Tab-separated table of C-alpha atoms in Angstrom:
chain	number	residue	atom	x	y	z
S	1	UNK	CA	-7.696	-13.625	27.597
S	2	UNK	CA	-7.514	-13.035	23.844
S	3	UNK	CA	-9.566	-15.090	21.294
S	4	UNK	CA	-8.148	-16.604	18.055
S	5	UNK	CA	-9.698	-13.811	16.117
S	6	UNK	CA	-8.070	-10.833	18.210
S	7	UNK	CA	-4.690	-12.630	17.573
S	8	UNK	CA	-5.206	-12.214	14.189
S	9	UNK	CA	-6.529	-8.465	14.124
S	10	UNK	CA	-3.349	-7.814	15.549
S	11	UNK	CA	-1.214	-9.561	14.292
S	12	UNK	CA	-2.471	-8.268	11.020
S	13	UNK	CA	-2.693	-4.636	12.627
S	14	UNK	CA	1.478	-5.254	13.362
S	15	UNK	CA	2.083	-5.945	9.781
S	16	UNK	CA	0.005	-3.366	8.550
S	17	UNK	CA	-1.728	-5.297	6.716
S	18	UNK	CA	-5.191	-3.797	7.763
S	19	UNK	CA	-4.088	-0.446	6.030
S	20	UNK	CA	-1.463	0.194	3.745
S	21	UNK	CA	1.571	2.597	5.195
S	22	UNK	CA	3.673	5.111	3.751
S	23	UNK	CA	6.633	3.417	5.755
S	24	UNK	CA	9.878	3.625	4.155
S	25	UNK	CA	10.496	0.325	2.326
S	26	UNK	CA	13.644	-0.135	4.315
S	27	UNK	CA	11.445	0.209	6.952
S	28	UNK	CA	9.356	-1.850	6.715
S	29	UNK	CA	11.618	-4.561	6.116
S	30	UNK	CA	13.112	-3.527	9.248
S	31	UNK	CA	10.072	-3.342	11.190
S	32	UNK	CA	9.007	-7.213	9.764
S	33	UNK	CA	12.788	-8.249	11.138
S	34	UNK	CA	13.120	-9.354	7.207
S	35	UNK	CA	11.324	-10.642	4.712
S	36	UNK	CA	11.225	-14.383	3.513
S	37	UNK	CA	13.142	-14.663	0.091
S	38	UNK	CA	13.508	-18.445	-0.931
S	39	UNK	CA	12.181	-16.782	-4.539
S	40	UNK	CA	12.506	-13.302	-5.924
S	41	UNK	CA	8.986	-12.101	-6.150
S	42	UNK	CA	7.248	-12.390	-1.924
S	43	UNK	CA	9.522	-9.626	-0.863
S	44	UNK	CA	8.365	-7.633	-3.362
S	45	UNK	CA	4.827	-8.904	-3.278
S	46	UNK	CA	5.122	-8.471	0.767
S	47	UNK	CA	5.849	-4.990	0.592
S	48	UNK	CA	3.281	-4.252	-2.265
S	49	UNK	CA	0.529	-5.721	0.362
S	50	UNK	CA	2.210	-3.545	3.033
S	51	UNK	CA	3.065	-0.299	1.783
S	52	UNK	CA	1.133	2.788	-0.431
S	53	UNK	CA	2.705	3.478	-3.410
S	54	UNK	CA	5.479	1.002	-3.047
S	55	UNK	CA	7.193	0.354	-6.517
S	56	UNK	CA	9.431	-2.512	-7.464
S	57	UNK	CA	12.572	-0.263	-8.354
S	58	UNK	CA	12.480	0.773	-4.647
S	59	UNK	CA	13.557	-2.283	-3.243
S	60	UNK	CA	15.906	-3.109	-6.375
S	61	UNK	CA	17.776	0.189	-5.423
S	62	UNK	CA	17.997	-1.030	-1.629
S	63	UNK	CA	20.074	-3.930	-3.005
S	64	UNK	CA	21.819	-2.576	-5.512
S	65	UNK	CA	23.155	0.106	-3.095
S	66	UNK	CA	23.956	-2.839	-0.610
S	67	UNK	CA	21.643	-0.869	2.532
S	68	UNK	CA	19.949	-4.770	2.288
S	69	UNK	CA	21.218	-7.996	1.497
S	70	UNK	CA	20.012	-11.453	1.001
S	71	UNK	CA	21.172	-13.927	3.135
S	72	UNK	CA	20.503	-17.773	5.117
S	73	UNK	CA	18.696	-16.515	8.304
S	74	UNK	CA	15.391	-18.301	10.259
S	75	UNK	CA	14.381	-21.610	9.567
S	76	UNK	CA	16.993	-22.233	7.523
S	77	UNK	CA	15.739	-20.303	4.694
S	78	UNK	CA	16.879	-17.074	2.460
S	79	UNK	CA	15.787	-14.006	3.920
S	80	UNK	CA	16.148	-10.281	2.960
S	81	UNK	CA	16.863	-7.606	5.424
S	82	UNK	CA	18.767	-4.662	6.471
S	83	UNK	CA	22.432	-4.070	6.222
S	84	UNK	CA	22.661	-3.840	9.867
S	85	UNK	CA	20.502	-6.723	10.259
S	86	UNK	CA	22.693	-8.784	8.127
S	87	UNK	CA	25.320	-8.055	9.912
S	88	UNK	CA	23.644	-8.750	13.467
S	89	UNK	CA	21.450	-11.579	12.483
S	90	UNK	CA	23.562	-13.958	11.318
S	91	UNK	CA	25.981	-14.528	13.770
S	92	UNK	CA	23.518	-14.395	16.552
S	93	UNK	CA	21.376	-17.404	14.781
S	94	UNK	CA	24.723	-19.148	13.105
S	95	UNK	CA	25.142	-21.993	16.159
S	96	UNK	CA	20.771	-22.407	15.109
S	97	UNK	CA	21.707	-22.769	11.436
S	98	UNK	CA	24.655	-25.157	11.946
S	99	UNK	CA	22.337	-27.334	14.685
S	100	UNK	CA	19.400	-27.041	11.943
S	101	UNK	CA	21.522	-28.487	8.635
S	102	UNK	CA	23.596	-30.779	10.844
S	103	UNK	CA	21.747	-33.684	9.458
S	104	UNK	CA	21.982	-32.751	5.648
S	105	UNK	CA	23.565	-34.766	2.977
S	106	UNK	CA	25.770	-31.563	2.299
S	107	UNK	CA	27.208	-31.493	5.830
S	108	UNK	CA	28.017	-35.046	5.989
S	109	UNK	CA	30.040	-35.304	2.998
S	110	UNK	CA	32.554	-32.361	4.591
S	111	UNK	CA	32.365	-34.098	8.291
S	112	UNK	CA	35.854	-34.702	7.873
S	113	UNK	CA	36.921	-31.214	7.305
S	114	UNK	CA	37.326	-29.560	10.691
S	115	UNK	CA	34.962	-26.835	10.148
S	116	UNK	CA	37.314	-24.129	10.681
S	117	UNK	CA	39.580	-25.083	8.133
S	118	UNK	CA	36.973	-25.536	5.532
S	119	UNK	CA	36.135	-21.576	6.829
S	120	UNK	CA	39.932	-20.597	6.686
S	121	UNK	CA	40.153	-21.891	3.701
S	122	UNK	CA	36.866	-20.312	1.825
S	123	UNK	CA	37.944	-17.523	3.142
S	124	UNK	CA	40.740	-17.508	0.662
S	125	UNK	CA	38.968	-18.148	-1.868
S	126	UNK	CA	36.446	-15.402	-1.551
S	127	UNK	CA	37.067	-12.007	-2.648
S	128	UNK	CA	35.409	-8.695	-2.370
S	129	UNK	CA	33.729	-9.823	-5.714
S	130	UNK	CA	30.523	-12.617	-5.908
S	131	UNK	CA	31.505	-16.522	-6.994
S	132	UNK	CA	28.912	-18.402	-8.272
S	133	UNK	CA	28.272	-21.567	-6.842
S	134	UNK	CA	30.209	-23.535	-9.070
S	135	UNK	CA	33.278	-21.464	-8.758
S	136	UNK	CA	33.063	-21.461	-5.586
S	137	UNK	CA	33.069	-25.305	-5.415
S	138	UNK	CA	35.415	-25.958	-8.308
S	139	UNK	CA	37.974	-23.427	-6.428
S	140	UNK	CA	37.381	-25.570	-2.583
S	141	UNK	CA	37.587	-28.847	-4.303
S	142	UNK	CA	40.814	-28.444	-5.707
S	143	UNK	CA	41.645	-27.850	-1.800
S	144	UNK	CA	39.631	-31.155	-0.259
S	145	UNK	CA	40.286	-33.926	-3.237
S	146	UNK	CA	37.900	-36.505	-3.393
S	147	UNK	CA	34.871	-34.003	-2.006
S	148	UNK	CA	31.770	-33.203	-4.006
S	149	UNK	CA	32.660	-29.235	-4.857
S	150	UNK	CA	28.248	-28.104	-4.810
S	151	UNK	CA	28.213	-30.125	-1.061
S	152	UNK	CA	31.462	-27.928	-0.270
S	153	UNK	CA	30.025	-24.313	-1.296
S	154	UNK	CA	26.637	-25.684	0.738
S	155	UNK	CA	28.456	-26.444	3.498
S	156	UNK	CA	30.513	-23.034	3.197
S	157	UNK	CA	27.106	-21.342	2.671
S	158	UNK	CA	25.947	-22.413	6.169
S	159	UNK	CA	29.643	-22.302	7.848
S	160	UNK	CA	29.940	-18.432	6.613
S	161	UNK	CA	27.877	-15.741	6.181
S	162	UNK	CA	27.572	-15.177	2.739
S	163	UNK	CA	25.239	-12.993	0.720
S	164	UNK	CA	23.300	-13.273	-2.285
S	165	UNK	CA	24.563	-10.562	-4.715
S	166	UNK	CA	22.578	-8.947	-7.244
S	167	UNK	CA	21.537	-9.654	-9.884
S	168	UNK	CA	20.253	-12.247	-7.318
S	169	UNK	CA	16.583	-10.947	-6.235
S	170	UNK	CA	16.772	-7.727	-8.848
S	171	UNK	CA	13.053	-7.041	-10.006
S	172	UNK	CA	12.705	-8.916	-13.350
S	173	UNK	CA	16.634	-9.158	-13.499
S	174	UNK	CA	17.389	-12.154	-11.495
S	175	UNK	CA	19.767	-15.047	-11.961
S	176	UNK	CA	21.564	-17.784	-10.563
S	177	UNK	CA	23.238	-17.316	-6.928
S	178	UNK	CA	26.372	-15.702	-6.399
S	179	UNK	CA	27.997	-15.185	-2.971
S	180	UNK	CA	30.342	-12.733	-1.317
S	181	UNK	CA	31.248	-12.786	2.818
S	182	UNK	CA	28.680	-10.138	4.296
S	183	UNK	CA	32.109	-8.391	5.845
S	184	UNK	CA	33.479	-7.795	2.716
S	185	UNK	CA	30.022	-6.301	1.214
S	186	UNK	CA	29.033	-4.066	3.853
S	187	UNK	CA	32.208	-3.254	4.604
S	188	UNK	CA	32.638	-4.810	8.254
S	189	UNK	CA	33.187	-7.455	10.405
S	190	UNK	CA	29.566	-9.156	11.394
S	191	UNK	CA	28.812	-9.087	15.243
S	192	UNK	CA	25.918	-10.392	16.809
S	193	UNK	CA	23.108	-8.036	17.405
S	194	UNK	CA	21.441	-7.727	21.262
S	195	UNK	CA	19.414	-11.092	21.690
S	196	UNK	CA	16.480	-9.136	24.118
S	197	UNK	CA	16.090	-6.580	21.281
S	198	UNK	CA	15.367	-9.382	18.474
S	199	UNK	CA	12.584	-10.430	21.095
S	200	UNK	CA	11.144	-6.769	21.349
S	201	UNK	CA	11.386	-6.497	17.680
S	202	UNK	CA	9.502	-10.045	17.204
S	203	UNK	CA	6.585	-9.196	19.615
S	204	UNK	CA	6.296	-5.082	18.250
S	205	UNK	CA	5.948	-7.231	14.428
S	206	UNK	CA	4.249	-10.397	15.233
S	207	UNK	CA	2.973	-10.468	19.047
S	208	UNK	CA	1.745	-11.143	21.453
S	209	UNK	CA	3.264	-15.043	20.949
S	210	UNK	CA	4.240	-17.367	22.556
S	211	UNK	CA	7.845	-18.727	24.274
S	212	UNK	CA	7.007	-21.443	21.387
S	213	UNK	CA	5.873	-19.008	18.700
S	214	UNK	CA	9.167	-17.297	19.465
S	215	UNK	CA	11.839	-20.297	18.808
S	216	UNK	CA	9.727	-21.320	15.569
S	217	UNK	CA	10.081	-18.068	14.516
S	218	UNK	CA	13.568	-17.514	15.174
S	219	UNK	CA	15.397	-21.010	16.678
S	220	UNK	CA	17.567	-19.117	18.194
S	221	UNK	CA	19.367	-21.435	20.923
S	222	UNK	CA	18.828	-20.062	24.548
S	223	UNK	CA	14.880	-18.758	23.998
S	224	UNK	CA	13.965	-19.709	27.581
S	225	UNK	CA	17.058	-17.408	29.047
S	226	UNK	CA	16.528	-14.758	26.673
S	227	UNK	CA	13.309	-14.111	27.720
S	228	UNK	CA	14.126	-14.980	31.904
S	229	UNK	CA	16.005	-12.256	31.879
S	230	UNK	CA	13.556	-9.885	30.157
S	231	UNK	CA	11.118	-10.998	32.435
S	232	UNK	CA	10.512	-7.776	34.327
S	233	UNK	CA	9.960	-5.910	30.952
S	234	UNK	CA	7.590	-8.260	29.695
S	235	UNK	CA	2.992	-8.208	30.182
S	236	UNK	CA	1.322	-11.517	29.917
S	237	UNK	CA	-1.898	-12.681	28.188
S	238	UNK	CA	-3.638	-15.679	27.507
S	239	UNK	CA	-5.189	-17.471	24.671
S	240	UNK	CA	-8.126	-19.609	24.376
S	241	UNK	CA	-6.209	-22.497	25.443
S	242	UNK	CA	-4.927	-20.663	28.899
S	243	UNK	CA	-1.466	-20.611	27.185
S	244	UNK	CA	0.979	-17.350	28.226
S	245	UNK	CA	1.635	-14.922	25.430
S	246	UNK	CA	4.145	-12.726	25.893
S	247	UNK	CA	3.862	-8.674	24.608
S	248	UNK	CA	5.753	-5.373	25.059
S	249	UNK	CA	3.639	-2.942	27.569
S	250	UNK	CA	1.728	-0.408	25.863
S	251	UNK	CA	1.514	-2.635	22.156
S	252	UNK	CA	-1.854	-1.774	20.635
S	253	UNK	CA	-4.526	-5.214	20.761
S	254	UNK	CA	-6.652	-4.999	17.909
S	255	UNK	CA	-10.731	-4.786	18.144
S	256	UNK	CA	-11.380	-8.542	17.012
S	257	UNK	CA	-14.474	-7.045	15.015
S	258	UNK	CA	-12.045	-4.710	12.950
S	259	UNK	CA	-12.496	-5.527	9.067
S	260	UNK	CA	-9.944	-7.107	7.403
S	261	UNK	CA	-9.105	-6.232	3.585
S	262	UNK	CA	-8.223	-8.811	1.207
S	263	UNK	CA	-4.303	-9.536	0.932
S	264	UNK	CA	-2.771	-11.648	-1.474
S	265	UNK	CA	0.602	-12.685	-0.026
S	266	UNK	CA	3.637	-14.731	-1.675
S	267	UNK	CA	4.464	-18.194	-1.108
S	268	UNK	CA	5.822	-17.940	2.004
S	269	UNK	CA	4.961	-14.908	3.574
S	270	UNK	CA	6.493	-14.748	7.590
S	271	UNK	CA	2.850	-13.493	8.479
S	272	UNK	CA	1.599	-17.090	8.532
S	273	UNK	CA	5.211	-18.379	9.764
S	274	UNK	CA	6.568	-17.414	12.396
S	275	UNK	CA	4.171	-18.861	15.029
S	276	UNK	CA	4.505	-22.342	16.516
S	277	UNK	CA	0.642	-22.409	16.645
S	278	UNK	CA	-0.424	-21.136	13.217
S	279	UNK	CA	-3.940	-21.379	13.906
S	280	UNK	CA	-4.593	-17.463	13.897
S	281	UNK	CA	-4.078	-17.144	10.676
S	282	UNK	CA	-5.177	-20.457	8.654
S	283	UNK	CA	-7.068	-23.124	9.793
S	284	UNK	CA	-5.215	-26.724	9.800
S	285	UNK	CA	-7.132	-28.578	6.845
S	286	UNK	CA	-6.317	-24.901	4.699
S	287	UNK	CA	-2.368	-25.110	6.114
S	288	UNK	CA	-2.655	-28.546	4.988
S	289	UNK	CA	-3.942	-27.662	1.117
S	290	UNK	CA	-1.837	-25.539	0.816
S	291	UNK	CA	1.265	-27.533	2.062
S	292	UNK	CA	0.236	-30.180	-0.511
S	293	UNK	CA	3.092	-32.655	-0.860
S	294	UNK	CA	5.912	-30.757	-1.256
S	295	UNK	CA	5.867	-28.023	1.030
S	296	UNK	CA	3.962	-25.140	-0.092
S	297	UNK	CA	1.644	-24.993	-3.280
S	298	UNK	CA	1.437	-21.438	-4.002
S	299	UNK	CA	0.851	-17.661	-3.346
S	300	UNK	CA	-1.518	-17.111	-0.759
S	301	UNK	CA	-5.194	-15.552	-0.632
S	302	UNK	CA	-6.384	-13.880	2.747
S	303	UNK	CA	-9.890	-13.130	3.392
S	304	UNK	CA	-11.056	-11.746	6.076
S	305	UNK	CA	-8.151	-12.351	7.528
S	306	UNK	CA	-7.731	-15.955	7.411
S	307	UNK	CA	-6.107	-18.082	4.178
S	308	UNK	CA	-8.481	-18.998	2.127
S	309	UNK	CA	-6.726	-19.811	-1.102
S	310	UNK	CA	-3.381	-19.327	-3.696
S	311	UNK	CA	-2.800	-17.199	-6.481
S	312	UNK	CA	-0.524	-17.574	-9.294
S	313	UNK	CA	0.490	-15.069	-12.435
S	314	UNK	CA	-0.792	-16.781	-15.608
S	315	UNK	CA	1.062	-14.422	-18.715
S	316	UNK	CA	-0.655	-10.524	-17.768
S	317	UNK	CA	-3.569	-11.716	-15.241
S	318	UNK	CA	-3.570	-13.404	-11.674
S	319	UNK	CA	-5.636	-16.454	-11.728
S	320	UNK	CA	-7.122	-16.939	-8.267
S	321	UNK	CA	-8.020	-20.208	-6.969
S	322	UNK	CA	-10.194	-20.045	-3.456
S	323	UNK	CA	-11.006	-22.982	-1.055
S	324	UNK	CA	-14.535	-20.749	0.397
S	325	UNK	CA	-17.257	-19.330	-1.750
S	326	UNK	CA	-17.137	-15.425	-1.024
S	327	UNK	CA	-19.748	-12.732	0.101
S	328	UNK	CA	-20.461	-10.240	-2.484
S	329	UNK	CA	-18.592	-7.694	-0.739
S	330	UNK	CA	-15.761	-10.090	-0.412
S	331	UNK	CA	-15.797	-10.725	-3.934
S	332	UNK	CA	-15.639	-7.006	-4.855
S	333	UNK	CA	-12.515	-6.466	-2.482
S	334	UNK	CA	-10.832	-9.329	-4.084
S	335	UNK	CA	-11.026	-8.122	-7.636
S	336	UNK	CA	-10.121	-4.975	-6.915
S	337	UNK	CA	-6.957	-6.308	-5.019
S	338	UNK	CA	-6.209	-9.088	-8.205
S	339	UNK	CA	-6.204	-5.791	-10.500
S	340	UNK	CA	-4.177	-4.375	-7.927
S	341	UNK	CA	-1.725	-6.634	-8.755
S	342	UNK	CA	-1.485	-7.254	-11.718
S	343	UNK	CA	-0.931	-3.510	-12.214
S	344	UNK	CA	2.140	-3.755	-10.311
S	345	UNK	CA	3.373	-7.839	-11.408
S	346	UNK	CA	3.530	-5.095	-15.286
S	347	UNK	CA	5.879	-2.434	-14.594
């Protein structure tokens, strides 16, 4: 049986955020199975909490050189990962995404499109160079009269898989969307990677979890056959509440008592979301502050392994805002990690 707190010393010992790694960057973001990338700064703030001696140009170059791409993965949401992962990703999760957005606004307005003519025909319009969203819509309305052209490139956005091209996600270089078909940027057709792998490579980054933890994480259709078939491969523990979490044999469990450093995170970080029970890492009434009334009020603050408040870059300087009062030792770790920070929010 493994308490609350040992499900968070390793979780946090599988994200390596315990100890800062020399990893690779592109490792890392393999190893984490992506990063989440609604905004441009949390990947780069995730793998500045991750990494020694990461630097902001490192993951610029990654895109620039097209070895990772930004693109609509779990939950619905932007994510940035690997080349191959791009590639392998999105086709395995696109009959999730298209179940997920079936009830937007976006998606109703084209309902009368057959879906694979609205494909065929943004398929024509997309070339080996990004369109902005309004091009993109402008060019499909003149196809579909009388439909709204931004619910058109949404809908395209969701039917295809299209990346984000730089200067989308560039450190301090950003700018509006613009989107190319993932074939045409990495330079092949997109095939769906090995289902049972994505598992292993869930658990090695954010287990032991869950059958639960895993379809929040992923909702990928077909969890409960996935993982009936890797049965055999599979150990078993138990949490507090006599639930089964799955792991790979031989993963390390981490000493509950290990210390955990201060982290400050970005806004949505996939260390506090990609369990169904999220308990390990914040308590509810914290989740719930945070949350606020729109869905997420800030970068996060970890102490001692558990949230315990936001951050947000005022000008030069990181202005902290924290929901506990801190040991004196705590409060030493955290200033340490805000000047941290703001170091690297200056180059």
């Amino acid at each position: 049986m493994l308490t609350k707190r040992t499900l968070n010393r390793t979780l946090l010992k599988r994200q390596h955020l315990l100890e800062r790694t020399t990893m690779p960057a592109l490792g890392m973001v393999e190893h984490l199975v992506g990063l989440q990338a609604q905004d441009t700064l949390p990947p780069y703030v995730a793998l500045w909490a991750r990494l020694d001696g990461f630097e902001p140009e490192h993951l610029t170059r990654l895109l620039e050189s097209r070895r990772a791409s930004r693109i609509l993965l779990m939950r619905g949401t932007i994510h940035l990962v690997s080349a191959e992962d791009c590639l392998g990703m999105r086709p395995l999760l696109q009959e999730t995404l298209e179940k997920l957005m079936r009830s937007t606004s976006f998606v109703g307005h084209c309902a009368d499109i057959p879906p694979s003519q609205l494909a065929a025909e943004a398929r024509r319009v997309l070339g080996p160079e990004p369109m902005n969203v309004r091009m993109l819509g402008t060019a499909l309305a003149e196809r579909f009269p009388g439909h709204e052209p931004g619910h058109l490139a949404n809908t395209v956005r969701l039917r295809l898989p299209l990346v984000q091209a730089p200067p989308r996600g560039l450190w301090k270089r950003g700018g509006g969307p613009s989107y190319v078909h993932a074939g045409d940027w990495h330079g092949r057709a997109p095939e769906p990677c090995d289902a049972e792998e994505l598992v292993r490579r869930y658990l090695r980054a954010f287990g032991p979890a869950t059958a639960a933890d895993l379809t929040a994480w992923s909702g990928m259709v077909g969890t409960r056959a996935v993982l009936d078939r890797m049965r055999d491969e599979l150990v078993e523990h138990t949490d507090e509440n006599r639930r089964p979490l799955l792991d790979l044999p031989g993963l390390p469990v981490a000493d509950p008592d290990e210390p955990a450093p201060v982290r400050l995170l970005g806004k949505y970080d996939n260390l506090w979301l990609s369990h169904a029970d999220r308990t390990r890492m914040a308590e509810p009434e914290k989740r719930q502050r945070w949350m606020g009334r729109n869905g997420g009020t800030g970068n996060t603050v970890f102490v001692d392994g558990m949230l315990e408040g936001t951050w947000r870059q005022v000008g030069g300087h990181v202005e902290v805002d924290l929901w506990r009062r801190l040991t004196r030792t705590e409060r030493v770790e955290l200033d340490a990690e805000v000047a941290r920070l703001e170091d690297f929010l200056a180059r």
